[in-house]
Coordinates of C-alpha atoms and ligand atoms in Angstrom, one line a residue:
X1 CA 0.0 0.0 0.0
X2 CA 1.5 3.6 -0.7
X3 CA 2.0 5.7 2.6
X4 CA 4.0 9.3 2.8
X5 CA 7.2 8.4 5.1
X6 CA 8.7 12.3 6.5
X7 CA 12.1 10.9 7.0
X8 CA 13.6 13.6 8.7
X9 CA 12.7 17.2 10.3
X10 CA 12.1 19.0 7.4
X11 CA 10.2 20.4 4.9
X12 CA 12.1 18.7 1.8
X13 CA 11.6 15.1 3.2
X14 CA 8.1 13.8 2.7
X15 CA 8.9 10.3 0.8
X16 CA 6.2 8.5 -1.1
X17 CA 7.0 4.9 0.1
X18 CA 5.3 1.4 -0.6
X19 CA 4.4 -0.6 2.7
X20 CA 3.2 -4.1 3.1
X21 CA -0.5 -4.1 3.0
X22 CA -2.1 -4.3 6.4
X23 CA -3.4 -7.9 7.5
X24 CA -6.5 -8.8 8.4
X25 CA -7.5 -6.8 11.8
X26 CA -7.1 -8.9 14.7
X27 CA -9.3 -8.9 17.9
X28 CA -11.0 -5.2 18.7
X29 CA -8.7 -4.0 16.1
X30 CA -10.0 -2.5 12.5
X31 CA -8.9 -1.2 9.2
X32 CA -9.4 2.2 7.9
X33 CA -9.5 3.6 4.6
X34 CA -7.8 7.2 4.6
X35 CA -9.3 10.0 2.7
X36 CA -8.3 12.9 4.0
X37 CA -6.0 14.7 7.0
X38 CA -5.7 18.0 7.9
X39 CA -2.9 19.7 10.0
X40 CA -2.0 21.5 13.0
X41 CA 0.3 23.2 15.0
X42 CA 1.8 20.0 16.1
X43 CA 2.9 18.9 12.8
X44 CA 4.4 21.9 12.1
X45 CA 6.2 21.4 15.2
X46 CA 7.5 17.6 14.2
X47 CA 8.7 18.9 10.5
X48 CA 10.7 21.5 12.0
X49 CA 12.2 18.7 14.6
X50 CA 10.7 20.8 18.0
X51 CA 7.9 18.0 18.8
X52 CA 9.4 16.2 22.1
X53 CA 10.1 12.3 21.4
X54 CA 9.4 12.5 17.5
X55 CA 10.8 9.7 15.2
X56 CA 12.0 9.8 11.8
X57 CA 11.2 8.2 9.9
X58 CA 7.4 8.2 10.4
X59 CA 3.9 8.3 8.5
X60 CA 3.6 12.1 9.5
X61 CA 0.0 14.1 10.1
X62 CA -2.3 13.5 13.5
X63 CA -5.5 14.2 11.9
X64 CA -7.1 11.6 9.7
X65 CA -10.9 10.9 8.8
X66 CA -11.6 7.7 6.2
X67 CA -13.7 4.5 5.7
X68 CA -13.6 1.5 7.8
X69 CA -13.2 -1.2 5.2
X70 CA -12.3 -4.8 8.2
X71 CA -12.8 -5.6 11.3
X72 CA -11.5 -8.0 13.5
X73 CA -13.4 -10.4 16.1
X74 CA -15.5 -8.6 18.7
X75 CA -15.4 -4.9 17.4
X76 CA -19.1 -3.8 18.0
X77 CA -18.0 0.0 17.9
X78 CA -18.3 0.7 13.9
X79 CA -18.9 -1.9 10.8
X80 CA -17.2 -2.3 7.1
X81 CA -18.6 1.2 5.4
X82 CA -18.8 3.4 8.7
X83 CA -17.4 7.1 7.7
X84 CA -15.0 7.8 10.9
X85 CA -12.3 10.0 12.4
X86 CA -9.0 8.5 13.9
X87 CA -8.5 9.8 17.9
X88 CA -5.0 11.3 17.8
X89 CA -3.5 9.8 21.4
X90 CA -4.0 6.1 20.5
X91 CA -4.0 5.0 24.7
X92 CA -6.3 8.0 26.4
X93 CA -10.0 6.5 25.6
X94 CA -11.9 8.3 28.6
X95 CA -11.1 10.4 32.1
X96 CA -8.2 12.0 33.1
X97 CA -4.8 11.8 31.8
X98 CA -1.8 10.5 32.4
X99 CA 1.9 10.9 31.4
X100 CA 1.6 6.9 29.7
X101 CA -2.2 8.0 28.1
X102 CA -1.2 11.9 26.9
X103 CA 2.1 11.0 25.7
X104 CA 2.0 8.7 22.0
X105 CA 1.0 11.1 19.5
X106 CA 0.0 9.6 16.1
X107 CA 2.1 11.5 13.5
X108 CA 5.0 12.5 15.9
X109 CA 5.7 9.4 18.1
X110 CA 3.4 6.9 16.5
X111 CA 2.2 6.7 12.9
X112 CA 0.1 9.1 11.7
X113 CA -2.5 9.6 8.6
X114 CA -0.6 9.5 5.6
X115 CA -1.0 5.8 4.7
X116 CA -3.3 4.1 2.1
X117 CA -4.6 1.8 5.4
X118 CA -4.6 2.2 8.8
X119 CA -4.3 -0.6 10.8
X120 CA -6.0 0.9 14.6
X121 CA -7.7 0.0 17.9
X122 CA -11.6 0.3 17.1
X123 CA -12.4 2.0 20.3
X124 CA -10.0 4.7 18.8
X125 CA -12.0 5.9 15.6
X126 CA -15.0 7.7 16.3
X127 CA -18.3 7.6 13.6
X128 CA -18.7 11.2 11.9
X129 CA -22.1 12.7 11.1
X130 CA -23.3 12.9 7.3
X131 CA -23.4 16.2 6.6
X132 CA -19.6 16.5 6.9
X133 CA -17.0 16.3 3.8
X134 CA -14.1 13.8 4.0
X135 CA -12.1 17.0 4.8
X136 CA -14.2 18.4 6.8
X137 CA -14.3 15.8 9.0
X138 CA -10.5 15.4 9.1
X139 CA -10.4 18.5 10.4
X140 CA -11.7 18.1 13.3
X141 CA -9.4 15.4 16.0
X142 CA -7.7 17.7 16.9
X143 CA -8.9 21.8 16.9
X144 CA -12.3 20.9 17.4
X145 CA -11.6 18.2 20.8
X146 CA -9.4 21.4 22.0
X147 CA -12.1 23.6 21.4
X148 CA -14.7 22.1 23.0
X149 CA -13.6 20.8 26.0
X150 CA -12.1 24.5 26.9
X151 CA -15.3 25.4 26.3
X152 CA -17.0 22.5 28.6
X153 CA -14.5 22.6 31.5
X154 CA -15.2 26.6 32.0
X155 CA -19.0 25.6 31.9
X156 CA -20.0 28.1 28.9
X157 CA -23.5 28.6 28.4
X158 CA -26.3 31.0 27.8
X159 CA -24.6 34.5 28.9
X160 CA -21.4 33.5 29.2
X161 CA -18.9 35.5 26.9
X162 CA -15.7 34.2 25.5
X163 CA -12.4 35.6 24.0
X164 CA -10.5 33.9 21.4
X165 CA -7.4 34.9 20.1
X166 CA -6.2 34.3 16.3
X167 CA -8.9 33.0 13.2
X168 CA -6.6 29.4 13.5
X169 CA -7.9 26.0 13.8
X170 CA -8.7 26.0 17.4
X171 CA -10.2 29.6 17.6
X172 CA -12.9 29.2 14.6
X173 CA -13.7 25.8 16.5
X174 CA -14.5 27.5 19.2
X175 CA -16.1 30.2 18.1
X176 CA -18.7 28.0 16.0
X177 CA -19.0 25.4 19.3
X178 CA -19.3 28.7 21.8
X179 CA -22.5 30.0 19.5
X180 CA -23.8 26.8 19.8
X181 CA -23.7 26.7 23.4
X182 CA -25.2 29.9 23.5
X183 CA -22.4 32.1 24.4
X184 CA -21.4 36.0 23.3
X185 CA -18.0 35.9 21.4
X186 CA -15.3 38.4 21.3
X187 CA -12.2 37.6 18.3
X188 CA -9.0 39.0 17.2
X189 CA -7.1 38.7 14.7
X190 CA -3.8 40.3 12.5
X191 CA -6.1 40.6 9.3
X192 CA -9.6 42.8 8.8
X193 CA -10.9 40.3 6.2
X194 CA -10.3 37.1 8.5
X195 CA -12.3 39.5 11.2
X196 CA -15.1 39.9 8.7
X197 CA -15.0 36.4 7.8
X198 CA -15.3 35.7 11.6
X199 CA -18.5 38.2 12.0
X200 CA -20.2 36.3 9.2
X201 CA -19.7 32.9 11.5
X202 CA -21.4 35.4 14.1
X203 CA -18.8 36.7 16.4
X204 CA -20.3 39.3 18.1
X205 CA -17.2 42.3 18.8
X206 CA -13.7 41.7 16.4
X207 CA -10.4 43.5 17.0
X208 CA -7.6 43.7 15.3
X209 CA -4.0 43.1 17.7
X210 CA -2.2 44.3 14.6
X211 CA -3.6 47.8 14.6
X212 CA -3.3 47.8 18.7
X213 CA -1.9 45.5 20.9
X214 CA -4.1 46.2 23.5
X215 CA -6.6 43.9 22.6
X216 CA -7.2 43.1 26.7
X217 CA -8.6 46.7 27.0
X218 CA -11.2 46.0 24.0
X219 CA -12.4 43.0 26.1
X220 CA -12.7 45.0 29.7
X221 CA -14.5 47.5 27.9
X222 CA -17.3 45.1 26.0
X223 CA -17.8 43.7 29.2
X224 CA -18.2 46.4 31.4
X225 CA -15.2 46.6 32.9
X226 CA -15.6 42.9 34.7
X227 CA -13.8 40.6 31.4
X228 CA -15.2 37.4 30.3
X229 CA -15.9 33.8 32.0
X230 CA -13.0 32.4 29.5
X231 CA -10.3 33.5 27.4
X232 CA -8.8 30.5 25.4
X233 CA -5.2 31.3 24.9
X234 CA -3.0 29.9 21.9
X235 CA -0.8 32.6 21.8
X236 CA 1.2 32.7 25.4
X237 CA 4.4 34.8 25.8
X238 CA 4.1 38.2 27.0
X239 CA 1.0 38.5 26.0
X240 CA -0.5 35.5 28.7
X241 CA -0.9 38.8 30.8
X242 CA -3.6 40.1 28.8
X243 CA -5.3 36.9 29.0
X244 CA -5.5 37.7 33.1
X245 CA -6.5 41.3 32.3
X246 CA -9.3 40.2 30.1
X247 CA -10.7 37.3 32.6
X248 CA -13.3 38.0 34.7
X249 CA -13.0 37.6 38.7
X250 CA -13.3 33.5 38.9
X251 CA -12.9 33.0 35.3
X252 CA -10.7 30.4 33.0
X253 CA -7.9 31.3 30.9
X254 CA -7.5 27.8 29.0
X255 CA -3.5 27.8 28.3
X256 CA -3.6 25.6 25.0
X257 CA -0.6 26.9 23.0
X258 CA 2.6 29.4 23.0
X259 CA 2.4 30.4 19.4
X260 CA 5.0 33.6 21.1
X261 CA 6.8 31.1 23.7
X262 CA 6.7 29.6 26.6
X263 CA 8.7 30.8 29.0
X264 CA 7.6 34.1 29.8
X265 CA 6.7 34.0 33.6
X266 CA 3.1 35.5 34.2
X267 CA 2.5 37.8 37.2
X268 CA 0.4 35.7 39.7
X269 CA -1.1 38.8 41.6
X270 CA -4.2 38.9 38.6
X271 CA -4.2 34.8 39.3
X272 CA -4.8 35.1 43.3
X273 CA -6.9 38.3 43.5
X274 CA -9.2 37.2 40.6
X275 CA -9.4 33.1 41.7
X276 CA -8.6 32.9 38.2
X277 CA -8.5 29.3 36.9
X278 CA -5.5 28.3 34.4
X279 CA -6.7 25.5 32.7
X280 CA -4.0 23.9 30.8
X281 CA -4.7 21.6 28.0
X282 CA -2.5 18.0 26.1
X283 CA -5.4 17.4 23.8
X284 CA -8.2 15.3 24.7
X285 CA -9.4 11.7 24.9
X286 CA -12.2 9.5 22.6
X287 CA -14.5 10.6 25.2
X288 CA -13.8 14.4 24.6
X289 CA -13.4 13.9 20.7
X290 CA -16.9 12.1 20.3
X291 CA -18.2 15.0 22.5
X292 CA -16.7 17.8 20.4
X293 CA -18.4 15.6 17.1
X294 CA -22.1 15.0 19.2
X295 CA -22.9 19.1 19.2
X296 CA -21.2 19.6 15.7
X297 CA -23.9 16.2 14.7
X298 CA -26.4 18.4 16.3
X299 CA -25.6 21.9 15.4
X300 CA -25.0 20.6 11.7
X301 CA -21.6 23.0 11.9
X302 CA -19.5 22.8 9.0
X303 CA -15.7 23.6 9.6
X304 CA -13.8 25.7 8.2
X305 CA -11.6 24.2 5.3
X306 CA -9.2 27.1 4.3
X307 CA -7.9 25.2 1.5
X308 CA -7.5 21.3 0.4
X309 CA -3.9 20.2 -1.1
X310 CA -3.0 17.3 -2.9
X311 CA -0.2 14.8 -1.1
X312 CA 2.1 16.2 -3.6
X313 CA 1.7 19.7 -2.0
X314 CA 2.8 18.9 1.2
X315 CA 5.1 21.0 1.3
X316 CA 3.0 24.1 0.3
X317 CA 0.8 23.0 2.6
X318 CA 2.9 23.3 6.1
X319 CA 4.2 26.7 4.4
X320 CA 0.7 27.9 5.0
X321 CA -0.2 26.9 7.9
X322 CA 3.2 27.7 9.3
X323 CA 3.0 31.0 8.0
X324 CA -0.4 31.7 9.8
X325 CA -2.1 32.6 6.2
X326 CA -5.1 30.2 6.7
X327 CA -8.5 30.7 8.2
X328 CA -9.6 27.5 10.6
X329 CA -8.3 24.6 8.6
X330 CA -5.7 22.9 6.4
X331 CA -6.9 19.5 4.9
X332 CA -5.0 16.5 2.6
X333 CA -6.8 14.7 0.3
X334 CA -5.3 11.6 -0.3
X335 CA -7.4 10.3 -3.6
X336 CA -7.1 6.6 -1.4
Ligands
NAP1 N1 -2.7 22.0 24.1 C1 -3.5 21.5 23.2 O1 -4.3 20.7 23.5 C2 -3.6 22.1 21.9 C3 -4.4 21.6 20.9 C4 -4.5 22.3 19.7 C5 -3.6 23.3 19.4 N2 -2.8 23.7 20.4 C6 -1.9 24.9 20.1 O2 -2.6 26.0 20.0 C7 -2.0 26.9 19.0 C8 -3.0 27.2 17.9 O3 -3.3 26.0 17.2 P1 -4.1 26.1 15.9 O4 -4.2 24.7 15.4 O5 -5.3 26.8 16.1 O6 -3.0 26.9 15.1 P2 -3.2 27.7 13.7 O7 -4.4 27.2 13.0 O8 -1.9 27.6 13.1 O9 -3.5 29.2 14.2 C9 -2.6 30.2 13.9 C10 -3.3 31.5 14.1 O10 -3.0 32.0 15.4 C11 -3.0 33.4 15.4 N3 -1.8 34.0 16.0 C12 -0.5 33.7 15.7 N4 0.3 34.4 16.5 C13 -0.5 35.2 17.2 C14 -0.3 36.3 18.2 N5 0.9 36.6 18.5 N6 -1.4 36.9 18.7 C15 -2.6 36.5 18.4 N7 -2.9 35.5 17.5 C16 -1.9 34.9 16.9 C17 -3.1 33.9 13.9 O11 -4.4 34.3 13.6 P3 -4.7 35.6 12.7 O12 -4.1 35.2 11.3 O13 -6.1 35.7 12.7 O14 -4.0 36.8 13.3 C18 -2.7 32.6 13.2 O15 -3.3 32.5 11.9 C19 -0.7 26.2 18.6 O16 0.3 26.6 19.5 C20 -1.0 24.7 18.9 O17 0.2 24.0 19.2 C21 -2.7 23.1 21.6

């Protein structure tokens, strides 16, 4: 079966390899079709050779959506024909994590989506609603699980309001999953069109942090001065300290990413005085990701596909997203 190898951190090593076609699946284990992947922050990380504990050579990309076409003895969770996603931490199936269950990563420590078959445990593909594209669908392991279950652990509801920072993967998730929960949305972003493009997916105040940093000052001042219930953060740095301005006394600031480092210290004066809650996040479980897919079955939200390459446009593809030109999501087609 064909299968993209990346053999080494970078951009010029994606290797269209033959493997030996999968057997048949063996007890609670099935085979799955691949149609499409889609890519995030992660993989950029692992082609650039900063994901911790990534191998090279490996079938590279975390996300993957396809068709199961075998399974093996007792597998009651999906049939030959079921449309599905694959979970991206092949050991973390429910409840909290641990270093053993957070840890493998499928495209960065274990094999990811690029391959004509996957060979996977069945209670680690979840079934995908019918309304979704192939790419669509791949889109979703991992932004949308993020999404959500920032979302869910701060409790958002009916008049809660939220802040999301950036128009990537895991903001636009969250901004459709936070309308569907009811919630008033507040989103910035570098570009006027990607803030016009986020109005017409109905968030309710834009700014841009290009045109003023101060985009914590925007927040205290839609909300009266008292900031909102949660602020998901992607960004961390210096600017985590707006994230504390803009939270609300008793409030979550979900730390999920450090798109501007990691190793800025925070002042922990906002933290105590407001009880502010800093959630951190390593991705999700099955549990969370067939969540996240429930309320976008019952919301009928489409994600956002920015654009759809070809395998041969890999490399095109990571430019992309690693230059931050995209709006929510990246997919592969594979033509499998
Ligand atoms: N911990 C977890 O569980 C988890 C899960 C998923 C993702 N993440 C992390 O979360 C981050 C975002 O992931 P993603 O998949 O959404 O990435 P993405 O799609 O690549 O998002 C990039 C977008 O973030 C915005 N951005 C970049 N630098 C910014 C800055 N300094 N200030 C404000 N916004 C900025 C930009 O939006 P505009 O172009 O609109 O300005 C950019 O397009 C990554 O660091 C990723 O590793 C963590």
């Amino acid at each position: 079966m064909k299968a993209i190898q990346l053999t080494a951190p970078s951009l010029d090593a994606f290797l269209p390899v033959e493997l030996a076609d999968p057997a048949q699946p063996g007890r609670g284990r099935v085979l799955v079709r691949i149609k499409a992947a889609s890519l995030n922050f992660a993989d950029i990380a692992v082609v650039h050779g900063q994901y911790p504990g990534a191998v090279y050579p490996n079938i590279p990309l975390a996300d993957g959506a396809g068709e199961v076409v075998a399974v093996g003895e007792d597998v009651w969770q999906v049939k030959a024909g079921d449309r599905v996603v694959i979970h991206i931490k092949p050991h973390w199936i429910a409840g909290r994590a641990t270093a053993e269950l957070a840890g493998p990563m499928r495209g960065a420590t274990v094999r990811g989506s690029l391959v004509e078959v996957a060979e996977l445990d069945a209670a680690t593909v979840v079934k995908i609603p019918d309304h979704l594209s192939w790419e669509e669908a791949a889109s979703l392991p991992i932004a949308a699980m993020t999404a959500w279950r920032a979302l869910d652990t701060a409790h958002i509801g009916p008049g809660s309001t939220v802040a999301l920072l950036g128009t990537g993967g895991v903001s636009i998730f969250a901004l459709q999953l936070a309308k569907a929960r009811g919630a008033r949305v507040i989103i910035t972003s570098s570009s006027n069109e990607k803030l016009e493009r986020a109005r017409m997916l109905k968030a309710d105040e834009t700014f841009n942090y290009r045109d003023s940093p101060d985009w914590d000052r925007f927040v205290l001042d839609r909300t009266g001065g008292q900031g909102v219930d949660l602020v998901i953060d992607p960004v961390g740095g210096q600017g985590f300290e707006r994230s504390l301005a803009a939270v609300r006394h008793g409030g979550t600031v979900a730390a999920i990413g450090f798109l501007d480092g990691a190793a800025q210290p925070a002042n922990l004066m906002p933290v105590i005085f407001k009880e502010i809650r800093v959630q951190g996040s390593n991705g999700g479980s099955v549990a969370d990701l067939a969540s996240a897919i429930g309320a976008i079955s019952v919301h009928r939200i489409r994600p956002v596909v920015d654009q759809i390459f070809e395998l041969d446009q890999l490399k095109a593809a990571y430019e992309r997203m690693g230059a931050g030109a995209h709006f929510g999501k990246i997919a592969v087609r594979t033509g499998w």
